[in-house]
Every structure is written in structure tokens, then in C-alpha cells.
Amino acid sequence: MATTAELFEEPFVADEYIERLVWRTPGGGSRGGSEAFDPKRLLEEFVNHIQELQIMDERIQRKVEKLEQQCQKEAKEFAKKVQELQKSNQVAFQHFQELDEHISYVATKVCHLGDQLEGVNTPRQRAVEAQKLMKYFNEFLDGELKSDVFTNSEKIKEAADIIQKLHLIAQELPFDRFSDVKSKIASKYHDLECQLIQEFTSAQKKGEISRMREVAAVLLHFKGYSHCVDVYIKQCQEGAYMRNDIFEDAAILCQRVNKQVGDIFSNPETVLAKLIQNVFEIKLQSFVKDQLEECRKSDAEQYLKNLYDLYTRTTNLSSKLMEFNLGTDKQTFLSKLIKSIFISYLENYIEVETGYLKSRSAMILQRYYDSKNHQKRSIGTGGIQDLKERIRQRTNLPLGPSIDTHGETFLSQEVVVNLLQETKQAFERCHRLSDPSDLPRNAFRIFTILVEFLCIEHIDYALETGLAGIPSSDSRNANLYFLDVVHQANTIFHLFDKQFNDHLMPLISSSPKLSECLQKKKEIIEQMEMKLDTGIDRTLNCMIGQMKHILAAEQKKTDFKPEDENNVLIQYTNACVKVCAYVRKQVEKIKNSMDGKNVDTVLMEFGVRFHRLIYEHLQQYSYSCMGGMLAICDVAEYRKCAKDFKVCIHKYQTCKLAHEHMSDH
């Protein structure tokens, strides 16, 4: 059995167990063994081993049964013990319930006894107190105060309590019989009140917080308690405004008072609110009035700057004060204080703002035109002027003399920046100073002023002047400055659009005024685009006219039909050279004057007219063999020039030009 037990290993694997048994049996193995394989002997060994395993199994089974019996016995004993403990716990719980009921009964008796004692003691105390008050009342009635509580200055607290109660009693007495004693009590009441306030003032000067708290607690039941608060507020502000910044001083003062007011008064939020009200209605209101009234009528610019600065600093101070406990609705409280200071100035703010902005904008423009020694002329309007303009656009006839601007565009980025800066400041003031309900309407009024002076009085005037300065298409050696006007107008309008989005949109984005502003902006854009288109079209006509003059002056009939065809040394004609040079110069100017798709659009139109001009020009001549070759060279140079446009039109038009010309000749 011991041998059988030795064959078991953990973890148990049946195949390995059989293998070990075979190797232990003599004649059981066939590899490397000294004895030959003996199946009978191996079978005998298996049978014996199976018998041993059966005996071992029976022995283990008996042991398991014994342990199970022992476990069942112990389980029964444990269950019995648990039942006994449960019974003991129930008994203990019943005892606790009885004890709790007994304690509750005793507590009820004690409370009842306490109520009875209090019921007896309270009337007795009241009777004693009433007796003392009658004694003190008799002293006032006799006219001689003998009690130590009235003569000893250290007992002022007790005296105050007594006189306050006597004062209430005296008010209930008939005047005709007790007028004398009532006046004496009232006099003493007043004296004690003044004495307490004096005590409070003295303690505040010395910084004795505990004494201030005691006196304030006594004065709380006196009529002069509010006077005590006023004295505290007044003394708090002594020496508080030593800096140049009254708003910073006020903030520091309120922070300092907020830290100590809770240690002195039983209602600190009321006292702090009263201090803030005093600061706003007296100090700040007086300061604001001094700052604004002196420049209200004489200097609108300084008045608006001061108003914006003072209102901003006041609201910033209000934001700092929001962190203090001022009662339930401190937001409304502080808003009312701010409104009380600025209401007289904010009622007509937008009138002052728009009036100043108009005068300032007009002055900026006039100063610019004066610096150019230019007298603004009135641009003609009405049916006759419109008719002339349409005839000029369609026929390019010189209907009246053109204006020589001497290369001046009458557009200035400095002027524009100044106008936009003034308007930006106006928008900022409008945002801060306008009532929320009036903000969109006020912002729209400022926007209309910007449109009037920047878009109409400056940009539109420059466009009109530029249009009037464009010469007719048959003028010789004309200077074309309108593209400079286009370039500057485009730059200026980008600045205008940026201010519209950055400063106006946030003020009107959620109001009906948004659609009005967008519509007005759209109308201005369309009006300017129409004039820009007209000017560009007429400028292109002038360019083509200049090219016609060059061709007429430089192109000779003998260029394409030379007398000696064997002696032609030039690659292309002189007219072609000058036209291409002129075209390249104008293309560069167009590219520098515009941006985006506008460049391609204008160059495409210029290319179409360029093609038409060259095509019609070449149709006028007859060609010899060598002259035709020279014409082809000219066409190739025109194609090369057209490639500088860098728009799709040249790929079609220049090829078309060459094919049309060759097919005709």
C-alpha cells in the first residue's frame, strides 16, 4: 500500500501514473531494460495493484463517512448554541425596551417639573424687574436719581437698559398727570443715547472693536442706533481718500470695512450697504459732477471721454462690490446707485455722441481737402446729369470738359483710419452707455453717420471726381488715374467692412436693426460697384484709344508691303513694339489695382478689346509675301503679350487672331 501511495503525485495524471507503475514492474518495459518483456507478469502486477487501490478506496471512504458524521454532530451543536444566543438576545432587548420606557417617563417628569419651576420663576423675575423699574421710576418722579446705576459711569450699559424700558413705559402714561416725569425720562434717554454714541466714537478712534460691539448692541434698541451707524460710516471715510484714484480708494475702504463690520454690528450687511450708498451718493456723485459739468458744454470730445471713463470705472467698482454681502438683491441695489449718478448724463448721451461724431468727421474731411488745396465741388444730380452720364458711357462723347485731378485720387487711408477710429470709440461708448433697449437703435445712428462721411462724402466723392477726371477715349497721351482710385477704394472698403463685422454686428445681432444695417450696407456696395464698373469701363476705352493713336502714328502701309523685300531686317514692326509695351504697362497697373477675381474679369475684358483692336487694325492693310511674314511675327508678339494676362481668354483670342488674319490673306 505504501508503494501504491508513492505512485500518486500532484497534479494527478492517469497516463503518467500507469507509466510509473509499468517501469517499477520487472519485465514490464521493453526499452533499455535487462529483462525481456513479460506480459503475464505485468498483468499479475496490474491485478494486484487494482486490489490495493480498492482496499485504499474502502479505507478512505470509511474515513470520509466518519468525518461527515462528526461534522453533522458539530453542526447540530452549533445550531443549538445559536438558538440559545438568540433567546438571550431577545431577553436583553426586552430589558432595553423597559429601560428606555423608564428613562422616557423620568424625562417627562423632569420636563414637567422644569415647566412648573419656570412658570413659578418667570412671574417672580418679572415681579422683581417690575419692582426695580418702579423704584427707578419713583426716583424720576421725586426728581433725584440716587441709584448707583445712574451715577456710576461704568454701569452705563445697565443704565441704558433701564432707561430704555422706562422710556417705553412713559410713552403709555397720560401726558397731563405725568408730563414732568416723562420729560425727565426723555431727557435722560437722550443723554444716555448721546453718551453711548460718544463712547462708540471714542472706541472707534482707538480701534477697540470689542467695546464698539458692546456699545452698538446696547444702542440697537435706541432710536439713535441709525445715528451710531452714520457716525461709524463718517469716521470710516476719514483719511480714506488720499490717492488720486477715488474709485480705488472706495474699493479699498469697502474691503476694509467689510472685514470688521461683522465683528461690530448685528446687521453687518445693512451697515455695509449704507456705507456704499453714502460713498456713491456723496463722494462719487460729487466727483462725477465736477469732472463732467466743466466740459459738458465747452468740449464735447472731452465730455464723452470723461463720461465713458467715469461710467466704466463706476461699473468696475460695482463689480468688485458684488462679492460682498449686501442683502438679497445687491445687483438691483448697485444698479440703482449707478443710475442715480449718471441718469442726467445718459438721457441725452446719444444726441451728444452723434452731434460730436458729425462735427468731428466733417472737420477731419475738411482738414484733408484743405491740405490738398481742394475746394469740394458739388456733384451734379438729376435727370440731365444722368442722361449725360449714360450718353458718355455708351458713346464716349466729350459731353463737357473733364476735370484734371493732376493724379490726385482724393482718397486718404489716414483720413479713413481717423474716421474709423472715431466711430470705433463711438461704438464702444454706445455699448457701455446706452440702455440695452436703446442700444441697437443708437448703434444704427452711429453707423449712418459713418456711411454718410466715409462712404458718401469721401469714397463716393472720390469716385465721382475720378469719373469726371477720366478723359475721352480719343484723347492723346491721357493720364489714367482711375485705377489708383479703384485700388484705394478697395482697400478702404475692406477696412469699413472689418469695422462693420467687428464693432457694429455685436451690438445689433439680435435686433431688427440688423436687417436695416445689412440692407444699407448692400445699397452702398452696389452704388460703389456701379461707379467702379463705369470708371473701369471708361478707363479701358481710354487704353484702347491710346493704343489706336499708337497704331495710327507708328504703323505705316509700307511695313507689310516693303519696296525691297530682300532687305527686311526687323523681326516685328515698331507699332507692335510700342503697343505691346503699353499693354504690358497697363496690365501691371490693373493687377496692382485690384484683387481676387476682379483682376481676371477686367483683364479678360481688356483682352477682348485688345483682340478686336488688333484684328480690325490688321484688316486695313494689304500684304506682300515678306510683309505677311512680318505680320505673322507681329501676331506672335501680340500673343506673347497676351500671355502676360494669365487668364484663359488669351488661349482662344490670340489663336483666333492668327487664324483669322492668315485666312484673310
XYZ file of C-alpha atoms in Angstrom:
665
model
C 0.000 0.000 0.000
C 2.899 2.298 0.743
C 4.252 1.609 -2.737
C 0.858 2.387 -4.241
C 0.645 5.666 -2.313
C 4.115 6.651 -3.553
C 2.901 6.463 -7.167
C 0.420 9.331 -6.574
C 1.788 12.776 -7.412
C 0.143 16.173 -7.613
C -1.279 17.044 -10.020
C -2.573 13.565 -10.751
C -2.372 12.387 -14.433
C -3.668 8.842 -15.162
C -1.309 8.146 -18.088
C 1.761 9.140 -16.120
C 0.544 7.082 -13.170
C 0.291 3.887 -15.350
C 3.675 4.671 -16.906
C 5.360 4.859 -13.500
C 3.695 1.583 -12.430
C 4.951 -0.205 -15.578
C 8.528 0.913 -15.111
C 8.530 -0.306 -11.493
C 7.389 -3.798 -12.557
C 10.189 -6.214 -13.562
C 9.703 -7.296 -17.199
C 7.204 -4.525 -17.776
C 9.403 -2.370 -20.022
C 10.917 -3.071 -23.466
C 13.403 -0.179 -23.919
C 16.879 -0.487 -22.477
C 15.851 -2.995 -19.855
C 17.942 -6.048 -18.911
C 14.885 -8.318 -18.760
C 12.628 -9.224 -21.667
C 9.021 -8.018 -21.759
C 6.727 -10.344 -19.718
C 3.004 -9.630 -20.258
C 1.809 -12.210 -17.726
C 3.918 -10.723 -15.008
C 2.683 -7.233 -15.926
C -0.931 -8.419 -15.859
C -0.398 -10.005 -12.458
C 1.066 -6.762 -11.215
C -1.938 -4.776 -12.545
C -4.399 -7.141 -10.826
C -2.552 -6.885 -7.505
C -2.337 -3.122 -7.828
C -6.053 -2.831 -8.555
C -6.788 -4.808 -5.392
C -4.570 -2.472 -3.400
C -6.403 0.535 -4.853
C -9.763 -0.972 -3.920
C -8.577 -1.539 -0.332
C -7.278 2.052 -0.221
C -10.594 3.355 -1.571
C -12.554 1.479 1.094
C -10.310 2.820 3.812
C -10.639 6.409 2.565
C -14.420 6.027 2.215
C -14.704 4.880 5.845
C -12.650 7.876 6.911
C -14.858 10.258 4.904
C -18.019 8.810 6.448
C -16.548 9.225 9.910
C -15.678 12.860 9.205
C -19.160 13.558 7.778
C -20.769 12.146 10.928
C -18.511 14.283 13.089
C -19.354 17.379 11.002
C -23.107 16.764 11.291
C -22.775 16.385 15.060
C -20.857 19.637 15.401
C -23.374 21.418 13.153
C -26.234 20.344 15.420
C -24.354 21.557 18.484
C -23.603 24.908 16.802
C -27.248 25.394 15.750
C -28.338 24.678 19.310
C -25.877 27.235 20.643
C -27.099 29.873 18.130
C -30.702 29.327 19.260
C -29.680 29.835 22.859
C -27.888 33.086 21.926
C -30.968 34.348 20.048
C -33.116 33.715 23.120
C -30.601 35.595 25.277
C -30.602 38.493 22.790
C -34.404 38.706 22.886
C -34.351 38.843 26.676
C -31.700 41.611 26.593
C -33.741 43.574 24.002
C -36.831 43.390 26.229
C -34.774 44.713 29.152
C -33.537 47.607 26.993
C -37.098 48.490 25.965
C -38.197 48.537 29.609
C -35.205 50.734 30.484
C -35.966 53.129 27.616
C -39.582 53.465 28.699
C -38.452 54.161 32.235
C -35.990 56.810 31.078
C -38.677 58.460 28.930
C -41.029 58.513 31.901
C -38.388 60.116 34.129
C -37.527 62.683 31.401
C -41.187 63.609 31.052
C -41.426 64.130 34.785
C -38.280 66.268 34.775
C -39.579 68.437 31.905
C -42.898 68.870 33.632
C -41.123 69.833 36.820
C -38.935 72.297 34.872
C -42.021 73.879 33.293
C -43.588 74.224 36.727
C -40.435 75.798 38.114
C -40.217 78.137 35.137
C -43.856 79.013 35.475
C -43.183 79.993 39.068
C -39.788 81.645 38.440
C -40.756 83.760 35.397
C -43.523 85.714 37.147
C -41.219 86.127 40.112
C -38.451 87.533 37.915
C -40.910 89.794 36.171
C -42.196 90.955 39.513
C -38.641 91.653 40.693
C -37.864 93.505 37.473
C -41.112 95.458 37.699
C -40.278 96.353 41.288
C -36.858 97.660 40.224
C -38.407 99.661 37.414
C -40.962 101.122 39.853
C -38.095 102.063 42.168
C -36.221 103.814 39.338
C -39.470 105.425 38.168
C -40.026 106.820 41.685
C -36.565 108.393 41.552
C -37.543 110.202 38.352
C -40.862 111.090 39.959
C -39.082 112.569 43.000
C -36.612 114.371 40.729
C -33.479 112.918 42.387
C -31.529 109.971 40.883
C -29.817 108.172 43.786
C -29.255 104.714 42.373
C -25.690 103.722 41.651
C -26.637 102.585 38.176
C -27.349 106.211 37.169
C -24.450 107.831 38.986
C -21.701 105.320 38.160
C -20.376 105.904 34.610
C -19.044 102.345 34.428
C -22.607 100.991 34.628
C -23.790 102.835 31.558
C -24.863 99.582 29.923
C -27.250 98.699 32.784
C -28.489 102.294 32.911
C -29.209 102.236 29.196
C -31.229 99.042 29.520
C -33.280 100.524 32.368
C -33.889 103.914 30.757
C -34.898 102.267 27.506
C -37.585 100.271 29.331
C -38.703 103.320 31.346
C -38.947 105.299 28.128
C -41.307 102.697 26.673
C -43.420 102.741 29.859
C -43.528 106.539 29.943
C -44.979 106.666 26.447
C -48.045 104.780 27.697
C -48.699 107.213 30.581
C -51.164 110.133 30.253
C -49.418 113.396 29.490
C -51.427 115.662 31.783
C -50.522 113.800 35.006
C -47.007 112.597 34.140
C -45.705 115.303 31.815
C -42.884 116.220 34.197
C -41.606 112.696 34.755
C -41.959 111.895 31.052
C -39.780 114.863 30.141
C -37.168 113.788 32.721
C -37.078 110.239 31.396
C -36.868 111.533 27.837
C -34.023 113.862 28.814
C -32.129 111.043 30.497
C -32.854 108.809 27.489
C -31.364 111.420 25.184
C -28.337 111.989 27.442
C -27.563 108.291 27.655
C -28.002 107.936 23.894
C -25.528 110.754 23.250
C -23.162 109.318 25.838
C -23.288 105.890 24.173
C -22.659 107.395 20.749
C -19.731 109.294 22.207
C -18.440 106.062 23.728
C -18.772 104.372 20.341
C -16.961 107.226 18.589
C -14.119 107.157 21.086
C -13.782 103.376 20.814
C -13.719 103.606 17.003
C -10.916 106.163 17.099
C -8.933 103.891 19.397
C -9.701 100.807 17.306
C -11.376 98.972 20.219
C -13.588 96.566 18.289
C -14.930 94.723 21.342
C -16.036 97.981 23.006
C -17.651 99.130 19.765
C -19.542 95.833 19.572
C -20.817 96.224 23.174
C -21.995 99.804 22.681
C -23.598 99.004 19.305
C -25.508 96.111 20.926
C -26.861 98.497 23.597
C -27.771 101.197 21.073
C -29.567 98.665 18.890
C -32.794 99.236 20.878
C -32.435 103.029 20.917
C -33.791 105.425 18.347
C -30.288 106.770 17.820
C -28.940 103.483 16.504
C -29.043 104.817 12.955
C -27.044 107.830 14.129
C -24.461 105.428 15.532
C -24.209 103.795 12.102
C -23.869 107.231 10.487
C -21.032 108.122 12.868
C -19.291 104.847 12.066
C -19.644 105.454 8.317
C -18.404 109.015 8.623
C -15.344 108.084 10.668
C -14.536 105.170 8.341
C -14.147 107.616 5.473
C -11.837 109.997 7.321
C -8.471 109.815 5.587
C -9.706 107.135 3.178
C -9.417 109.255 0.025
C -5.721 110.036 -0.009
C -4.875 108.784 -3.512
C -5.637 110.383 -6.867
C -7.971 107.495 -7.744
C -11.213 107.882 -5.816
C -12.571 104.604 -7.204
C -9.606 102.596 -5.941
C -9.875 104.369 -2.588
C -13.566 103.494 -2.381
C -12.878 99.825 -3.172
C -10.146 99.591 -0.513
C -12.406 101.334 2.022
C -15.276 98.906 1.422
C -12.940 95.902 1.646
C -11.559 97.140 4.964
C -15.000 97.850 6.420
C -16.346 94.505 5.174
C -13.723 92.680 7.270
C -14.633 94.406 10.556
C -18.317 95.323 10.250
C -19.406 91.779 11.136
C -17.480 91.994 14.419
C -19.267 95.201 15.437
C -22.872 95.201 14.283
C -25.561 92.539 14.410
C -26.734 93.514 10.893
C -23.459 93.971 9.001
C -24.986 93.732 5.508
C -27.255 96.722 6.228
C -24.394 98.827 7.568
C -22.120 97.961 4.622
C -24.910 98.745 2.151
C -25.443 102.113 3.835
C -21.720 102.865 3.597
C -21.692 102.038 -0.125
C -24.796 104.177 -0.666
C -23.069 107.049 1.139
C -19.930 106.646 -0.998
C -21.919 106.612 -4.246
C -24.398 109.402 -3.467
C -21.941 111.821 -1.883
C -18.339 111.165 -2.866
C -18.710 109.636 -6.321
C -21.646 111.794 -7.413
C -19.780 114.960 -6.435
C -16.625 113.770 -8.213
C -18.531 112.838 -11.390
C -20.337 116.166 -11.421
C -17.068 118.105 -11.086
C -15.469 116.107 -13.912
C -18.377 116.389 -16.357
C -20.019 119.740 -15.792
C -16.900 121.784 -16.561
C -16.614 120.336 -20.084
C -20.253 119.442 -20.800
C -20.933 122.499 -22.924
C -17.445 123.593 -23.936
C -15.694 120.394 -25.054
C -17.884 117.554 -26.334
C -14.908 115.260 -27.033
C -13.512 115.534 -23.519
C -17.019 115.263 -22.072
C -17.668 111.964 -23.885
C -14.258 110.583 -22.914
C -14.783 111.546 -19.269
C -18.319 110.141 -19.246
C -17.176 106.817 -20.702
C -14.203 106.593 -18.343
C -16.182 107.522 -15.224
C -19.068 105.185 -16.067
C -16.665 102.330 -16.782
C -14.758 102.856 -13.545
C -18.010 103.083 -11.602
C -19.327 99.822 -13.049
C -15.963 98.167 -12.354
C -16.220 99.318 -8.759
C -19.752 97.909 -8.641
C -18.436 94.551 -9.889
C -15.893 94.463 -7.066
C -18.610 95.262 -4.513
C -20.756 92.374 -5.780
C -18.597 89.945 -3.799
C -19.793 91.473 -0.506
C -22.981 90.529 1.343
C -25.328 93.489 0.797
C -28.674 91.765 1.265
C -30.919 89.819 -1.044
C -30.875 91.820 -4.310
C -27.489 93.526 -4.394
C -27.451 93.665 -8.218
C -30.538 95.893 -8.294
C -29.226 97.942 -5.349
C -25.923 98.759 -7.066
C -27.601 99.375 -10.444
C -29.888 101.968 -8.852
C -26.910 103.721 -7.262
C -25.098 103.911 -10.625
C -28.250 105.134 -12.352
C -28.779 107.854 -9.731
C -25.310 109.258 -10.514
C -25.400 109.143 -14.325
C -29.102 109.389 -15.244
C -28.934 113.095 -16.115
C -25.958 112.446 -18.416
C -27.197 109.252 -20.064
C -30.628 110.633 -21.028
C -29.197 112.735 -23.868
C -25.939 110.813 -24.387
C -26.675 109.687 -27.947
C -27.531 113.241 -29.033
C -24.159 114.468 -27.788
C -22.427 111.452 -29.354
C -23.946 111.854 -32.809
C -23.502 115.627 -32.776
C -19.833 115.314 -31.876
C -19.243 112.495 -34.377
C -20.745 114.534 -37.208
C -18.720 117.655 -36.433
C -15.541 115.654 -35.874
C -15.953 113.689 -39.125
C -16.675 116.854 -41.089
C -13.582 118.510 -39.595
C -11.347 115.511 -40.499
C -12.553 115.601 -44.115
C -12.302 119.377 -44.417
C -8.789 119.393 -42.970
C -7.752 116.795 -45.557
C -9.204 118.726 -48.502
C -7.640 121.941 -47.201
C -4.244 120.218 -47.092
C -4.734 119.404 -50.798
C -5.845 122.982 -51.570
C -9.012 121.447 -52.936
C -12.439 123.013 -52.836
C -15.078 120.293 -52.816
C -17.382 120.719 -55.765
C -20.976 119.687 -55.819
C -21.591 116.599 -57.914
C -24.432 117.200 -60.346
C -27.569 115.183 -59.832
C -30.882 114.908 -61.576
C -32.232 113.758 -64.918
C -29.963 115.852 -67.197
C -26.797 114.703 -65.415
C -27.929 111.079 -65.537
C -28.687 111.407 -69.253
C -25.233 112.885 -69.915
C -23.625 110.087 -67.951
C -25.447 107.383 -69.915
C -24.516 109.052 -73.226
C -20.859 109.307 -72.123
C -20.828 105.595 -71.156
C -22.347 104.454 -74.447
C -20.678 106.792 -76.919
C -17.622 108.181 -75.062
C -18.523 111.594 -76.473
C -16.912 114.529 -74.614
C -20.057 115.978 -73.072
C -18.435 118.862 -71.244
C -14.851 119.279 -70.146
C -13.246 116.572 -67.999
C -11.635 117.531 -64.698
C -7.865 117.350 -64.407
C -7.148 115.900 -60.960
C -3.366 116.065 -61.510
C -3.075 112.451 -60.431
C -4.816 113.042 -57.071
C -7.247 110.304 -56.027
C -8.777 112.343 -53.164
C -8.728 109.179 -51.042
C -6.607 109.011 -47.903
C -6.054 105.998 -45.681
C -5.069 108.366 -42.884
C -8.438 110.096 -43.141
C -10.207 106.733 -43.249
C -8.314 105.433 -40.219
C -9.211 108.609 -38.299
C -12.896 108.316 -39.227
C -12.990 104.607 -38.333
C -11.161 105.248 -35.063
C -13.644 107.947 -34.075
C -16.524 105.618 -34.993
C -14.947 102.705 -33.130
C -14.736 104.810 -29.972
C -18.336 105.906 -30.521
C -19.444 102.256 -30.792
C -17.568 101.402 -27.581
C -19.169 104.320 -25.737
C -22.550 103.394 -27.183
C -22.185 99.811 -25.960
C -21.275 100.953 -22.462
C -23.548 103.960 -22.010
C -26.731 103.002 -23.870
C -29.677 101.342 -22.213
C -29.966 97.744 -23.527
C -33.320 98.545 -25.115
C -31.852 101.574 -26.941
C -28.514 100.004 -27.901
C -29.425 98.728 -31.436
C -31.118 101.999 -32.364
C -28.204 104.111 -31.108
C -25.650 101.894 -32.858
C -27.604 102.269 -36.113
C -27.475 106.076 -35.798
C -23.696 105.956 -35.422
C -23.466 103.611 -38.414
C -25.469 106.008 -40.601
C -23.036 108.815 -39.719
C -20.107 106.583 -40.712
C -21.824 105.798 -44.015
C -22.529 109.471 -44.643
C -18.997 110.765 -44.092
C -16.823 107.800 -45.058
C -18.792 106.160 -47.853
C -20.626 109.122 -49.362
C -18.656 112.269 -48.505
C -15.241 110.644 -49.011
C -15.277 107.446 -51.097
C -18.266 108.321 -53.278
C -16.977 111.865 -53.821
C -13.590 110.464 -54.856
C -15.284 108.072 -57.281
C -17.360 110.872 -58.789
C -14.288 113.081 -59.085
C -12.319 110.187 -60.562
C -15.072 109.510 -63.110
C -15.131 113.177 -64.076
C -11.342 113.063 -64.468
C -11.334 110.199 -66.977
C -10.534 111.690 -70.412
C -12.404 110.755 -73.545
C -11.209 107.735 -75.491
C -9.824 109.872 -78.344
C -7.552 111.946 -76.080
C -3.857 111.746 -76.789
C -1.296 110.976 -74.045
C -4.026 110.836 -71.400
C -3.023 110.079 -67.795
C -5.280 107.372 -66.355
C -5.518 107.672 -62.581
C -8.867 105.985 -62.026
C -7.233 102.618 -61.388
C -5.440 104.234 -58.433
C -8.851 105.319 -57.155
C -10.087 101.739 -57.557
C -7.124 100.364 -55.614
C -7.508 102.773 -52.698
C -11.311 102.467 -52.631
C -10.988 98.685 -52.445
C -8.549 98.896 -49.528
C -10.735 101.415 -47.708
C -13.858 99.351 -48.123
C -12.114 96.318 -46.627
C -11.424 98.439 -43.520
C -15.055 99.597 -43.475
C -16.294 96.015 -43.753
C -13.990 94.894 -40.936
C -15.359 97.543 -38.592
C -18.902 96.604 -39.569
C -18.281 92.984 -38.553
C -16.089 93.620 -35.505
C -17.827 96.535 -33.791
C -21.330 97.029 -35.180
C -22.551 93.427 -35.563
C -22.206 92.503 -31.849
C -24.425 95.476 -30.940
C -27.297 94.727 -33.350
C -27.025 90.977 -33.993
C -30.169 90.124 -32.015
C -32.367 93.060 -33.040
C -34.458 94.121 -36.072
C -31.840 96.801 -36.812
C -29.568 94.078 -38.180
C -31.567 93.776 -41.399
C -31.613 97.589 -41.816
C -27.834 97.804 -41.452
C -27.243 94.926 -43.859
C -29.606 96.494 -46.407
C -27.914 99.888 -46.120
C -24.501 98.274 -46.494
C -25.712 96.353 -49.542
C -27.032 99.544 -51.165
C -23.719 101.331 -50.576
C -21.762 98.420 -52.056
C -23.980 98.262 -55.130
C -23.770 102.013 -55.662
C -19.965 101.974 -55.426
C -19.615 98.880 -57.610
C -21.728 100.535 -60.283
C -19.455 103.590 -60.349
C -16.324 101.460 -60.212
C -17.589 99.399 -63.145
C -18.368 102.559 -65.091
C -14.954 104.037 -64.371
C -13.101 100.846 -65.237
C -15.046 100.513 -68.487
C -14.251 104.077 -69.500
C -10.623 103.602 -68.466
C -10.378 100.526 -70.684
C -11.865 102.561 -73.521
C -9.174 105.184 -72.956
C -6.493 102.490 -73.010
C -7.813 101.191 -76.326
C -7.941 104.791 -77.609
C -4.284 105.290 -76.647
C -3.405 102.075 -78.469
C -5.303 103.295 -81.555
C -3.244 106.507 -81.545
C -0.029 104.479 -81.266
C -1.012 102.234 -84.173
C -2.148 105.179 -86.303
C 1.056 107.067 -85.667
C 3.557 104.220 -85.873
C 2.097 101.715 -88.338
C 2.929 102.522 -91.976
C 1.486 100.900 -95.095
C 4.995 100.007 -96.265
C 5.509 97.893 -93.086
C 3.592 94.995 -94.635
C 4.424 95.762 -98.279
C 8.061 96.842 -98.326
C 9.602 98.204 -101.517
C 12.667 95.991 -101.177
C 11.507 92.665 -99.828
C 15.031 91.276 -99.897
C 16.261 93.861 -97.427
C 13.810 93.430 -94.458
C 15.902 93.276 -91.269
C 13.310 93.802 -88.498
C 11.563 90.955 -86.591
C 8.349 92.948 -85.985
C 7.091 96.439 -86.611
C 7.729 99.487 -84.444
C 3.965 99.875 -83.877
C 3.807 96.355 -82.474
C 6.704 97.067 -80.095
C 5.109 100.234 -78.694
C 1.623 98.728 -78.396
C 2.943 95.677 -76.545
C 4.997 97.875 -74.217
C 1.923 99.988 -73.487
C -0.269 96.906 -72.930
C 2.216 95.321 -70.510
C 2.376 98.542 -68.519
C -1.421 98.726 -68.268
C -1.722 95.008 -67.355
C 0.710 95.510 -64.490
C -1.281 98.518 -63.317
C -4.537 96.562 -63.394
C -3.014 93.727 -61.389
C -1.697 96.162 -58.786
C -5.028 97.985 -58.522
C -7.354 95.029 -57.936
C -7.506 91.693 -56.211
C -9.227 88.330 -56.452
C -11.489 87.564 -59.374
C -11.757 91.244 -60.268
C -8.287 91.084 -61.826
C -9.264 88.200 -64.111
C -12.570 89.852 -65.053
C -11.002 93.188 -66.023
C -8.070 91.577 -67.814
C -10.455 89.347 -69.760
C -12.450 92.391 -70.889
C -9.234 94.239 -71.732
C -8.037 91.184 -73.681
C -11.248 91.012 -75.710
C -10.941 94.681 -76.661
C -7.234 94.258 -77.362
C -8.033 91.377 -79.735
C -10.773 93.334 -81.501
C -8.485 96.347 -81.943
C -5.584 94.349 -83.434
C -7.896 92.321 -85.642
C -9.611 95.403 -87.064
C -6.244 97.143 -87.445
C -4.658 94.320 -89.479
C -7.728 94.213 -91.732
C -6.816 97.658 -93.087
C -3.611 96.625 -94.865
C -2.576 94.640 -97.953
C 0.361 92.319 -97.642
C 3.237 91.107 -99.762
C 4.910 87.781 -99.138
C 7.575 89.228 -96.869
C 5.066 91.633 -95.340
C 2.823 88.709 -94.443
C 5.712 87.045 -92.659
C 6.316 90.261 -90.757
C 2.601 90.415 -89.858
C 2.824 86.866 -88.535
C 5.778 87.973 -86.379
C 3.662 90.878 -85.075
C 0.800 88.490 -84.264
C 3.216 86.197 -82.427
C 4.420 89.170 -80.366
C 0.820 90.143 -79.631
C 0.195 86.552 -78.495
C 3.224 86.682 -76.248
C 1.967 89.952 -74.793
C -1.500 88.433 -74.228
C 0.036 85.525 -72.294
C 1.101 88.038 -69.634
C -2.597 88.489 -68.839
C -2.568 84.945 -67.351
C -6.275 84.462 -67.974
C -7.966 81.872 -70.164
C -9.034 84.421 -72.757
C -5.585 84.660 -74.423
C -5.533 80.969 -75.371
C -8.597 81.440 -77.507
C -8.336 85.023 -78.708
C -4.690 85.011 -79.806
C -5.109 81.737 -81.699
C -8.261 83.133 -83.242
C -6.409 86.294 -84.151
C -3.655 84.412 -86.030
C -6.054 82.090 -87.860
C -8.426 84.881 -88.876
C -5.594 87.021 -90.138
C -3.897 84.244 -92.148
C -7.156 83.052 -93.657
C -7.912 86.577 -94.893
C -4.522 86.972 -96.542
